[in-house]
Amino acid sequence: MIKRADANGVESYRLTSHPILEIEERREITFSFNGREMKAYEGEVITTALFANGIKVFGHHPRDNAPQGIFCVNGQCSQCMVLVDGIPVKGCMTVVTPGMRIESCEGVPELPMVGRIPRFGEIPTIETEVLVIGGGPAGVNAAIELGRLGVETLLVDDKNELGGKLTLQTHTFFGSRADCYAGTRGIEIAGILAGELNGLESVTVMLDATAVGGFHDKKVGLYRKGGYLLVRPRAVLVACGAREKTLAFPGCDLPGVYGAGAFQTILNRDLIRPTERLFIVGGGNVGLITGYHAIQAGIKVVGLVEALPQCGGYKVHLDKLSRLGVPVFTSHTVIRAEGREELERITIAAVDEAFRPIGGTEKAYEVDTLLIAVGLSPVNELYEKLTGFGIDCYTAGDAEEIAEASAAIFSGKITGRRIARAIGYDIDIPEEWERTAEVLRSKPGWTGAYEPQKHETPIYPLIRCVQEIPCNPCVEACARQSIKIPGDSIMDLPVFEGECTGCARCVAACPGLAINLIQPGYNTERGTSLLVLPYELDDGDLVDGRIVKTVDMEGNDVGSGRIVAFRTSHIDDKRKLVSVEVPKTEAFDVAGFTVLAGEEGSGGTGLDEPIPDETIVCRCERITAGEVRAEIRAGVRDMNILKATIRTGMGACGGKTCTELILRLYREEGVDLSEVTLPTNRPFVAEVPLSAFAGIKARK
């Protein structure tokens, strides 16, 4: 991790500046970890405070003494368990308080002594017309639609602020300006939606509240601030979002190997720089965007691997990384992670058409963090429980279908009205809403080659958008209405036709940073052209006269250019517009300038089989692939038997992480998955301390 010294000269890993995020002063408090006094900021969770002090290992597992670090940073596992005043808690969900005594969790914690058996009383019950579970873009927008109709609505979320993953997104969004705030940064959209919700009298928001189960009497259990209560709704919307999928390979359980969402939480929410050298697995939008966020914070992104022949995320996201100098290896995967207490080294390799590593292609890199961004799974356990008990239940956002946040926003709007209509409110759902939602859920479409359009005007935009994605901010940004989408869908590619004033509003508005302005005849004596390029990194190196290494839209070397000016965009004060003078012969090729130097990996160690026996597949209980294979080869086809015999799925995550990995082992053993019985979900989808049922307040 990158060390910085605070005002008192104490080493810290906190961000002190950021090109997008505001770094505000916060009240400092003191706590202790293993007897050592440390500083935190008021309101921080334990894991954040420990990371800020350079601590990434929080204890050791009782089964094999393996080091434990963060994994989900979302309260769905127990990798971050620590002891607070002798009581085990999840570090990522527990706020630090002044004087808190925290200890690492070594082995099995001892149960605290109690003087008497607590008396269990009546559990309080509240009633509401609609219960919305999840305060992300889908849940909040559904609640807004319900609130506008005057529907009594209770929205609950397990975090201390609304917005869900929007609060982690520093980039500007794609989609339609009119329908889902396209061109606005996710962190700003979260604030806009929370503001709309707060003005609706019929909506009650309950934060720090986890919906933990549904029951036959059609009630839903909530765990909030150490207490437990029940809600009896007429209808329920489950909008809990998604959880990250993971991979199994030797060393995948080391501290330093975790999900991209966890990284964004630490970096963009908590303002901690958690790594110095980062590698990413997965070329979807999550992996590509996270790499860009890392570079914005001054973190070295050593490389990215994608097992498919091409990255599945938006090409403009991929191009941003490539232009900045991040090596992207398609048809590659990570095959090994190594380190003593924390990650120190990874090995990648090329894969064949069956995704098997190809011997002799291994490359090793020294890194301290490996982000897994290989897809998302809907968090829909509650939906299955509630519908099983006959509760009128709906889903929206990623809990319904994995898509972009812009799609979740619109999904929530539609579902909110659908619920209102189902419980008796007279409200229409416009037909065009369904069509818009379908467009916003669209995967990237046709991708063509870039062919620069040359015009006679002195200055005009070069639009480097060559892939069909739902996006239109550039159209509305043009003061002369000279940028148009020729078809009737925002999936169609924009074109420039008409006059250009050189205002650069289109450069500032494009979410993909895919538009430049060109002035072909900038200096006829020197034979140069001028390009206006978007820039969202630290502007400390933007010095007039600086010579930069220019690249094309896909990161290939072009030549060099000279910075002649830079300014802040007047429509987005977080985006700089950099004017670069380049040779006229290179002008139509240049799309940016690189900031990172690539690295060559050294030789690495290969694999003998797809998932070696020693690989951990159940992180909570530390169960290996070999242990699971032995049961499969013995004829076990019911995963509930695996729970009973080797304890897979019996940990704090309730099988949410290991189930897909175990199913992969079944496939590798040649077992048809139709023969496999999935594990039965627990009555509670999250842990609830017994003290909560007795009305004894405990730490959340």
XYZ file of C-alpha atoms in Angstrom:
700
model
C 0.000 0.000 0.000
C 1.084 3.576 -0.579
C 2.149 5.288 2.602
C 1.571 8.970 3.253
C 2.448 10.934 6.363
C -0.267 12.973 8.055
C 0.245 16.406 9.617
C 1.843 14.804 12.660
C 4.263 12.717 10.603
C 2.381 9.458 11.234
C 2.223 7.052 8.305
C -1.210 6.898 6.716
C -2.799 5.394 3.637
C -5.532 7.994 3.275
C -6.199 9.953 0.121
C -5.184 13.570 0.493
C -6.383 14.638 -2.964
C -8.458 13.220 -5.804
C -9.419 14.587 -9.242
C -13.120 13.809 -8.696
C -13.830 13.250 -5.012
C -13.885 15.997 -2.398
C -11.643 15.313 0.598
C -13.361 16.924 3.557
C -12.016 17.398 7.049
C -13.408 14.922 9.562
C -13.233 14.531 13.311
C -10.424 12.243 14.420
C -10.930 9.645 17.148
C -8.655 7.117 18.869
C -9.040 3.338 19.141
C -6.720 0.417 19.789
C -5.894 -2.713 17.807
C -4.089 -5.510 19.633
C -3.049 -2.996 22.267
C -1.650 -0.467 19.798
C -3.268 2.969 19.773
C -4.478 4.130 16.344
C -6.402 6.964 14.732
C -9.681 6.763 12.826
C -12.248 9.194 11.532
C -15.659 9.442 13.115
C -18.188 7.256 11.297
C -15.624 4.889 9.765
C -16.061 1.137 9.926
C -13.352 -0.975 11.530
C -11.899 -2.400 8.317
C -11.482 1.087 6.877
C -9.739 2.337 9.981
C -7.389 -0.667 9.993
C -6.579 -0.261 6.284
C -5.825 3.407 6.929
C -3.266 2.245 9.485
C -1.686 -0.257 7.088
C -3.335 -3.404 8.516
C -4.851 -5.862 6.027
C -4.766 -9.091 8.054
C -7.447 -9.206 10.755
C -6.841 -12.632 12.230
C -6.274 -16.303 11.413
C -8.757 -19.078 10.683
C -9.273 -21.718 13.403
C -9.041 -24.627 10.952
C -5.610 -24.045 9.420
C -4.367 -20.715 10.810
C -4.714 -19.087 7.387
C -4.586 -15.263 7.401
C -7.963 -13.556 7.045
C -8.527 -10.238 5.249
C -11.349 -8.436 3.517
C -13.362 -10.127 0.792
C -16.814 -8.615 0.153
C -16.821 -5.450 2.351
C -20.602 -5.805 2.213
C -21.469 -7.789 5.324
C -22.045 -11.051 3.439
C -19.012 -13.029 4.647
C -16.900 -13.197 7.798
C -13.412 -12.685 6.374
C -13.084 -9.403 8.261
C -14.159 -10.708 11.679
C -12.472 -9.048 14.657
C -13.130 -8.934 18.388
C -14.570 -5.780 19.924
C -14.462 -5.873 23.692
C -14.289 -9.651 23.359
C -17.324 -9.958 21.067
C -16.812 -11.151 17.430
C -18.169 -8.656 14.882
C -17.881 -8.052 11.146
C -15.321 -5.300 10.735
C -16.814 -3.958 7.514
C -20.220 -3.367 9.155
C -19.158 -2.099 12.588
C -18.440 1.590 13.141
C -15.402 2.564 15.192
C -16.192 4.466 18.384
C -13.816 6.465 20.594
C -11.770 4.209 22.838
C -12.946 1.010 21.112
C -10.742 -1.968 21.961
C -10.300 -4.151 18.878
C -8.350 -7.391 18.718
C -7.548 -9.730 15.872
C -9.642 -12.880 15.738
C -7.251 -15.769 16.349
C -8.840 -19.204 16.338
C -12.326 -19.691 17.784
C -13.465 -16.766 19.974
C -14.587 -17.612 23.490
C -18.231 -16.979 24.285
C -18.712 -14.179 26.840
C -19.925 -15.103 30.298
C -23.500 -14.160 31.178
C -24.943 -13.742 34.648
C -28.510 -14.745 33.850
C -30.695 -16.098 31.083
C -32.330 -13.181 29.270
C -36.116 -12.956 29.082
C -37.545 -13.062 25.565
C -40.473 -10.688 25.133
C -42.842 -9.734 22.337
C -41.108 -8.729 19.116
C -42.378 -5.352 17.849
C -44.269 -5.373 14.529
C -44.933 -2.473 12.178
C -47.256 -2.417 9.187
C -46.888 -0.731 5.823
C -48.408 -0.969 2.384
C -45.099 -1.581 0.609
C -41.722 -2.684 1.948
C -38.770 -1.861 -0.314
C -35.622 -3.802 0.558
C -32.532 -2.088 -0.856
C -31.645 1.597 -1.131
C -29.757 1.431 -4.408
C -30.885 2.956 -7.726
C -33.723 0.468 -8.280
C -35.124 0.553 -4.739
C -34.946 4.324 -4.374
C -36.612 4.991 -7.728
C -39.376 2.520 -6.938
C -39.934 4.268 -3.599
C -40.014 7.632 -5.367
C -42.751 6.441 -7.724
C -44.719 4.993 -4.797
C -44.219 8.114 -2.717
C -45.476 10.400 -5.461
C -48.707 8.406 -5.401
C -48.970 8.708 -1.641
C -48.407 4.969 -1.074
C -47.261 4.213 2.466
C -43.771 2.850 1.857
C -40.964 1.679 4.119
C -37.526 1.528 2.481
C -34.785 -0.319 4.366
C -31.082 -0.578 3.585
C -28.201 -2.103 5.525
C -25.871 0.852 4.908
C -25.879 4.271 6.552
C -26.670 6.172 3.354
C -28.852 5.738 0.293
C -27.553 5.118 -3.216
C -26.132 1.601 -3.136
C -23.255 1.202 -5.559
C -23.966 4.677 -6.978
C -22.050 6.056 -4.015
C -18.907 4.330 -5.320
C -19.082 5.484 -8.951
C -16.973 8.534 -9.808
C -17.470 8.239 -13.579
C -20.263 9.788 -15.646
C -23.108 7.484 -16.627
C -24.246 6.276 -20.015
C -27.844 5.991 -21.184
C -30.360 8.753 -21.745
C -30.114 12.172 -20.112
C -33.894 12.427 -19.854
C -34.461 8.953 -18.420
C -31.526 8.074 -16.175
C -29.254 11.085 -15.608
C -26.758 10.143 -18.336
C -23.694 12.360 -18.274
C -23.915 12.713 -14.477
C -21.514 10.992 -12.090
C -22.873 8.133 -10.016
C -21.956 9.824 -6.727
C -24.024 12.846 -7.800
C -26.980 10.720 -8.952
C -27.102 9.132 -5.491
C -27.497 12.581 -3.948
C -30.164 13.617 -6.440
C -32.269 10.513 -5.762
C -31.898 10.770 -1.981
C -33.053 14.388 -2.176
C -36.150 13.438 -4.172
C -37.006 10.679 -1.720
C -36.609 12.864 1.358
C -39.387 15.164 0.139
C -42.032 12.422 0.023
C -44.151 12.277 3.178
C -45.527 8.756 2.654
C -42.034 7.203 2.443
C -40.095 6.233 5.574
C -36.399 5.426 5.192
C -34.769 3.074 7.682
C -30.975 2.860 7.311
C -28.597 0.449 9.052
C -31.419 -2.082 8.791
C -30.893 -5.545 7.299
C -33.848 -7.583 6.038
C -32.932 -11.065 7.238
C -35.870 -13.358 6.482
C -39.481 -13.940 5.530
C -41.942 -16.146 7.370
C -45.181 -18.097 6.937
C -47.233 -15.400 8.685
C -46.235 -13.062 5.830
C -43.933 -10.950 7.969
C -40.390 -9.866 7.172
C -37.689 -9.766 9.864
C -35.364 -6.779 10.196
C -32.173 -6.522 12.221
C -31.398 -2.919 13.058
C -28.805 -1.415 15.375
C -28.666 -4.467 17.567
C -32.446 -4.918 17.750
C -34.958 -7.087 15.910
C -38.406 -6.202 14.599
C -40.989 -7.495 12.148
C -42.736 -5.792 9.245
C -46.107 -6.842 7.853
C -46.406 -5.371 4.321
C -49.043 -5.797 1.623
C -46.295 -6.074 -0.998
C -42.505 -6.309 -0.993
C -39.904 -5.170 -3.493
C -36.542 -6.932 -3.282
C -33.936 -4.613 -4.792
C -30.820 -5.887 -3.030
C -28.566 -5.606 -6.079
C -25.901 -8.170 -6.886
C -22.905 -9.875 -5.371
C -19.645 -10.490 -7.143
C -18.751 -13.892 -8.496
C -15.320 -15.236 -7.700
C -12.728 -17.690 -8.997
C -10.918 -20.638 -7.462
C -7.161 -20.952 -7.981
C -4.224 -21.595 -5.657
C -3.859 -18.593 -3.361
C -7.295 -17.148 -4.152
C -7.969 -16.873 -0.419
C -4.939 -14.692 0.428
C -5.544 -11.241 1.918
C -5.199 -8.893 -1.037
C -7.383 -11.002 -3.349
C -10.903 -9.625 -3.336
C -13.712 -8.184 -5.430
C -13.755 -4.994 -7.453
C -16.766 -3.711 -5.517
C -14.907 -4.101 -2.234
C -12.025 -2.117 -3.711
C -14.323 0.684 -4.882
C -15.843 0.830 -1.396
C -12.473 1.283 0.291
C -11.185 3.724 -2.324
C -14.157 5.846 -3.375
C -16.374 5.683 -0.301
C -13.770 5.494 2.439
C -11.021 7.492 0.688
C -8.287 4.956 1.457
C -5.588 4.093 -1.078
C -5.494 0.337 -0.350
C -2.808 -0.772 -2.790
C 0.316 0.250 -4.621
C 0.388 -2.355 -7.405
C -2.914 -3.737 -8.666
C -3.900 -6.457 -11.148
C -7.450 -7.097 -12.405
C -9.170 -10.297 -13.555
C -12.161 -9.614 -15.789
C -12.775 -7.332 -18.763
C -16.423 -6.507 -18.175
C -17.524 -3.000 -17.277
C -16.890 -3.569 -13.563
C -13.247 -4.534 -14.080
C -12.585 -1.829 -16.666
C -14.208 0.934 -14.616
C -12.423 -0.151 -11.449
C -9.072 0.015 -13.221
C -9.813 3.583 -14.247
C -10.845 4.489 -10.700
C -7.542 3.071 -9.438
C -5.510 5.187 -11.860
C -7.460 8.286 -10.811
C -6.254 7.641 -7.260
C -2.626 7.315 -8.360
C -2.497 3.512 -8.144
C -0.372 1.518 -10.574
C -2.569 -0.870 -12.583
C -0.054 -3.499 -13.652
C -2.421 -5.291 -16.032
C -5.820 -6.852 -16.715
C -6.686 -10.341 -17.958
C -9.871 -11.503 -19.671
C -10.471 -15.196 -20.409
C -12.583 -14.480 -23.497
C -11.009 -13.442 -26.812
C -12.304 -9.916 -26.260
C -13.431 -7.832 -23.306
C -17.165 -7.837 -22.707
C -17.409 -4.305 -21.306
C -17.978 -1.124 -23.289
C -15.166 -0.489 -25.733
C -14.864 3.120 -24.577
C -14.044 1.862 -21.055
C -11.423 -0.518 -22.467
C -9.960 2.230 -24.646
C -9.593 4.557 -21.642
C -7.380 1.999 -19.888
C -5.418 1.178 -23.029
C -4.715 4.834 -23.780
C -3.409 5.346 -20.252
C -0.989 2.453 -20.702
C -2.621 -0.522 -18.951
C -1.675 -3.854 -20.626
C -4.807 -5.893 -21.397
C -4.370 -9.634 -21.980
C -7.366 -11.278 -23.647
C -7.643 -15.105 -23.755
C -5.710 -15.098 -20.468
C -6.532 -15.814 -16.850
C -4.850 -15.860 -13.449
C -3.695 -19.325 -12.421
C -1.901 -18.730 -9.134
C -1.502 -16.204 -6.309
C 1.360 -16.405 -3.858
C 2.377 -14.757 -0.606
C 3.082 -15.446 3.028
C 0.522 -13.485 5.058
C -0.625 -11.287 2.154
C -0.578 -11.367 -1.651
C 2.874 -10.772 -3.125
C 2.874 -12.313 -6.603
C 0.479 -13.651 -9.249
C 0.915 -15.802 -12.337
C -1.210 -15.445 -15.461
C -1.350 -17.663 -18.533
C -3.005 -17.824 -21.926
C -6.021 -20.150 -22.200
C -7.327 -22.273 -25.056
C -10.898 -22.371 -26.392
C -11.948 -24.537 -23.440
C -10.343 -21.997 -21.036
C -7.564 -24.427 -20.101
C -4.190 -22.784 -19.327
C -1.629 -23.238 -22.093
C 1.729 -24.464 -20.803
C 4.698 -22.226 -21.518
C 2.670 -18.994 -21.618
C 2.960 -18.213 -17.903
C 3.960 -14.722 -16.745
C 4.403 -13.624 -13.134
C 3.930 -10.128 -11.706
C 4.755 -8.650 -8.324
C 1.516 -7.125 -7.019
C -0.085 -6.544 -3.622
C -3.733 -6.647 -4.747
C -5.662 -8.795 -7.215
C -9.215 -7.734 -8.008
C -11.711 -10.358 -9.155
C -14.280 -8.864 -11.546
C -15.707 -11.899 -13.336
C -19.394 -11.103 -13.208
C -22.281 -10.640 -10.806
C -25.032 -12.810 -9.371
C -28.442 -11.452 -8.274
C -28.980 -11.163 -4.524
C -32.405 -12.796 -4.650
C -32.494 -15.182 -1.667
C -35.090 -13.053 0.097
C -37.278 -12.987 -2.993
C -37.264 -16.788 -3.115
C -38.100 -17.012 0.591
C -40.889 -14.451 0.456
C -42.578 -15.885 -2.621
C -42.336 -19.328 -1.044
C -44.461 -18.050 1.836
C -47.018 -16.529 -0.523
C -46.016 -12.897 0.037
C -46.760 -10.591 -2.922
C -43.156 -9.949 -3.928
C -41.319 -8.228 -6.802
C -37.732 -7.695 -7.904
C -36.012 -4.796 -9.643
C -32.520 -3.807 -10.676
C -29.735 -6.377 -10.481
C -31.858 -8.569 -8.191
C -34.071 -9.043 -11.259
C -31.520 -8.916 -14.085
C -27.829 -7.978 -14.111
C -27.396 -4.769 -16.105
C -25.998 -1.248 -15.842
C -27.076 1.142 -13.070
C -28.932 3.231 -15.651
C -31.130 0.200 -16.324
C -31.663 -0.299 -12.580
C -32.900 3.287 -12.273
C -35.564 2.711 -14.902
C -36.350 -0.783 -13.651
C -37.208 0.712 -10.265
C -39.514 3.318 -11.790
C -41.485 0.684 -13.680
C -41.665 -1.764 -10.791
C -42.782 0.943 -8.371
C -45.783 1.685 -10.549
C -46.431 -1.996 -11.112
C -46.650 -2.552 -7.349
C -48.919 0.463 -6.865
C -51.279 -0.816 -9.510
C -51.289 -4.313 -7.993
C -52.406 -3.025 -4.577
C -55.209 -0.936 -6.035
C -53.824 2.414 -7.161
C -55.015 3.755 -10.508
C -51.775 4.396 -12.376
C -50.569 3.716 -15.897
C -47.175 2.437 -16.994
C -46.332 4.164 -20.291
C -45.582 1.694 -23.074
C -42.428 3.572 -24.003
C -41.023 2.921 -20.514
C -40.743 -0.786 -21.235
C -38.987 -0.074 -24.530
C -36.594 2.331 -22.829
C -35.849 -0.214 -20.113
C -35.059 -2.834 -22.735
C -32.629 -0.481 -24.479
C -30.896 0.425 -21.217
C -30.439 -3.285 -20.427
C -28.830 -3.889 -23.827
C -25.405 -5.455 -24.090
C -22.871 -3.782 -26.393
C -23.949 -4.218 -29.988
C -22.165 -3.920 -33.307
C -18.580 -2.650 -33.162
C -16.908 -1.143 -36.211
C -13.511 0.240 -37.126
C -12.770 3.892 -36.483
C -12.719 6.016 -39.633
C -12.165 9.716 -38.883
C -14.623 12.051 -40.602
C -12.884 15.091 -42.130
C -14.754 18.360 -42.509
C -14.028 21.768 -44.037
C -14.795 23.748 -40.881
C -11.785 25.170 -38.963
C -12.598 23.167 -35.841
C -14.924 20.222 -35.226
C -15.358 17.094 -33.083
C -13.794 13.728 -33.803
C -16.309 11.208 -32.447
C -14.511 7.971 -31.630
C -17.656 6.079 -30.678
C -17.651 2.884 -32.767
C -19.762 0.525 -30.653
C -23.519 0.435 -30.234
C -24.245 1.257 -26.591
C -27.154 3.189 -25.045
C -25.857 6.766 -24.779
C -26.848 10.272 -25.909
C -25.329 13.067 -23.723
C -23.256 14.415 -26.628
C -26.417 15.161 -28.633
C -27.909 17.373 -25.963
C -24.567 18.988 -25.142
C -24.003 20.482 -28.617
C -24.992 24.172 -28.564
C -25.596 24.181 -32.337
C -27.406 20.808 -32.389
C -24.781 19.599 -34.831
C -24.305 16.191 -33.217
C -27.112 13.820 -34.081
C -28.060 10.178 -33.696
C -29.365 9.273 -37.153
C -31.631 6.381 -36.111
C -34.506 6.246 -33.671
C -32.545 4.546 -30.871
C -29.863 5.852 -28.527
C -27.984 2.657 -29.411
C -27.145 4.181 -32.804
C -23.790 5.914 -33.296
C -23.655 9.739 -33.129
C -22.373 11.805 -36.061
C -21.326 15.434 -36.527
C -23.078 17.442 -39.248
C -23.141 21.221 -39.377
C -21.311 24.015 -37.539
C -18.890 23.856 -34.602
C -18.064 26.802 -32.353
C -15.243 24.993 -30.571
C -17.031 25.230 -27.224
C -15.916 21.665 -26.353
C -19.192 20.913 -24.541
C -19.331 17.562 -26.369
C -15.807 16.705 -25.140
C -16.867 17.452 -21.577
C -20.197 15.605 -21.828
C -19.112 12.278 -23.349
C -19.183 9.577 -20.618
C -16.718 7.452 -22.580
C -14.137 10.233 -23.096
C -14.487 9.336 -26.769
C -14.809 12.811 -28.320
C -11.956 15.184 -29.160
C -11.943 18.541 -30.909
C -9.548 18.970 -33.799
C -8.224 22.161 -35.349
C -6.390 20.732 -38.375
C -4.632 23.934 -39.484
C -3.478 25.126 -36.081
C 0.033 26.239 -37.107
C 0.801 26.124 -40.814
C 4.451 27.132 -40.313
C 5.148 24.217 -37.996
C 2.751 21.902 -39.836
C 0.786 21.123 -36.687
C -2.795 20.552 -35.626
C -4.413 21.147 -32.239
C -6.450 18.578 -30.336
C -8.635 19.225 -27.296
C -8.653 16.041 -25.183
C -10.641 15.138 -22.038
C -8.630 14.412 -18.880
C -9.795 13.246 -15.436
C -6.566 12.443 -13.594
C -4.411 14.493 -11.244
C -3.646 17.700 -13.131
C -0.332 18.338 -11.341
C 1.601 17.174 -14.417
C -0.394 19.285 -16.866
C 2.271 21.898 -17.529
C 2.325 24.134 -20.581
C 5.064 22.981 -22.913
C 5.236 19.436 -21.527
C 5.978 16.829 -24.186
C 3.655 13.810 -23.951
C 3.656 10.393 -25.592
C 0.592 10.269 -27.843
C -1.474 7.168 -28.565
C -4.440 6.250 -30.729
C -7.863 5.342 -29.350
C -6.742 1.781 -28.533
C -3.483 2.771 -26.857
C -1.086 2.151 -29.754
C 1.875 4.517 -29.991
C 1.487 7.395 -32.445
C 4.250 9.890 -31.649
C 4.542 12.877 -29.384
C 2.733 16.120 -28.726
C 3.114 19.311 -26.714
C 0.629 20.569 -24.135
C -0.167 24.177 -24.985
C -3.070 24.821 -22.591
C -5.552 23.200 -20.258
C -8.694 24.385 -18.536
C -11.581 23.113 -16.491
C -14.756 22.341 -18.391
C -17.532 24.821 -17.612
C -20.171 22.049 -17.657
C -18.201 19.526 -15.561
C -15.757 21.023 -13.082
C -14.141 17.604 -12.552
C -13.044 17.230 -16.166
C -10.071 19.016 -17.672
C -9.815 19.941 -21.348
C -6.198 19.628 -22.473
C -5.009 21.251 -25.707
C -2.190 19.278 -27.320
C -0.255 20.359 -30.428
C 0.675 17.411 -32.661
C 2.125 16.968 -36.154
C -0.637 17.427 -38.730
C 0.168 14.025 -40.234
C -0.661 12.349 -36.900
C -3.626 14.463 -35.832
C -6.432 12.133 -36.895
C -4.795 9.176 -35.158
C -4.105 10.769 -31.766
C -6.815 10.122 -29.151
C -4.875 10.773 -25.956
C -1.556 10.474 -24.199
C -0.311 7.699 -21.968
C 0.633 8.048 -18.288
C 1.748 4.507 -17.310
C 4.788 2.483 -18.315
C 4.086 -1.139 -19.213
C 5.876 -4.050 -17.547
C 7.047 -7.422 -18.774
C 6.142 -10.353 -16.540
C 8.698 -12.958 -15.506
C 8.312 -16.732 -15.844
C 5.655 -18.309 -13.636
C 4.575 -21.744 -12.428
C 1.907 -23.594 -14.408
C -0.989 -25.795 -13.313
C -1.491 -29.533 -13.595
C -5.308 -29.419 -13.500
C -8.057 -26.771 -13.805
C -8.572 -26.331 -10.034
C -5.794 -28.025 -8.012
C -6.858 -30.031 -4.970
C -5.275 -27.635 -2.487
C -7.359 -24.680 -3.741
C -9.834 -23.243 -1.232
C -13.372 -23.225 -2.634
C -15.313 -22.602 0.610
C -13.626 -19.612 2.199
C -15.704 -19.500 5.385
C -14.976 -23.113 6.401
C -11.651 -23.460 4.526
C -12.747 -26.462 2.452
C -10.504 -27.402 -0.480
C -11.334 -28.519 -3.997
C -9.784 -31.898 -3.175
C -12.178 -32.464 -0.282
C -15.168 -31.627 -2.474
C -13.874 -33.803 -5.332
C -13.561 -36.784 -3.008
C -17.244 -36.460 -2.061
C -18.321 -36.043 -5.675
C -16.333 -39.127 -6.708
C -17.946 -41.004 -3.824
C -21.312 -40.338 -5.442
C -22.616 -37.339 -3.497
C -25.084 -35.404 -5.665
C -26.929 -33.522 -2.922
C -25.085 -30.392 -1.781
C -26.929 -30.565 1.524
C -24.923 -33.723 2.227
C -21.749 -31.738 1.561
C -22.933 -29.298 4.230
C -23.309 -32.166 6.698
C -20.076 -34.023 5.888
C -17.438 -31.420 5.053
C -19.323 -28.223 6.024
C -19.336 -26.407 2.681
C -21.835 -23.565 2.834
C -22.026 -23.631 6.627
C -20.090 -20.418 7.184
C -21.204 -16.832 7.557
C -21.920 -16.323 3.861
C -24.403 -19.208 3.868
C -23.021 -20.727 0.677
C -23.395 -17.526 -1.332
C -19.780 -17.647 -2.514
C -18.910 -21.335 -2.765
C -22.047 -22.759 -4.397
C -21.076 -21.712 -7.941
C -17.496 -22.917 -7.439
C -18.702 -26.332 -6.231
C -21.041 -26.602 -9.223
C -17.997 -25.991 -11.414
C -16.264 -28.936 -9.749
C -19.311 -31.109 -10.509
C -19.080 -30.080 -14.171
C -15.352 -30.810 -14.281
C -16.081 -34.285 -12.888
C -18.516 -34.900 -15.748
C -21.668 -34.700 -13.620
C -24.794 -33.337 -15.297
C -25.980 -30.486 -13.095
C -29.558 -31.697 -13.445
C -28.508 -34.521 -11.110
C -27.260 -32.097 -8.434
C -29.521 -30.925 -5.595
C -28.733 -27.354 -4.598
C -28.279 -26.555 -0.905
C -31.309 -25.411 1.050
C -31.146 -21.748 1.984
C -31.148 -20.970 5.669
C -34.243 -19.418 7.280
C -32.198 -16.249 7.795
C -30.195 -14.833 4.893
C -27.937 -12.955 7.318
C -26.824 -13.570 10.899
C -28.841 -12.178 13.798
C -27.364 -12.323 17.320
C -29.579 -14.080 19.878
C -29.336 -10.933 21.992
C -31.458 -9.131 19.399
C -34.418 -11.465 19.995
C -34.148 -10.832 23.720
C -34.148 -7.089 23.246
C -30.559 -6.764 24.440
C -28.847 -4.086 22.416
C -25.594 -5.272 20.874
C -23.188 -3.938 18.303
C -24.458 -4.246 14.745
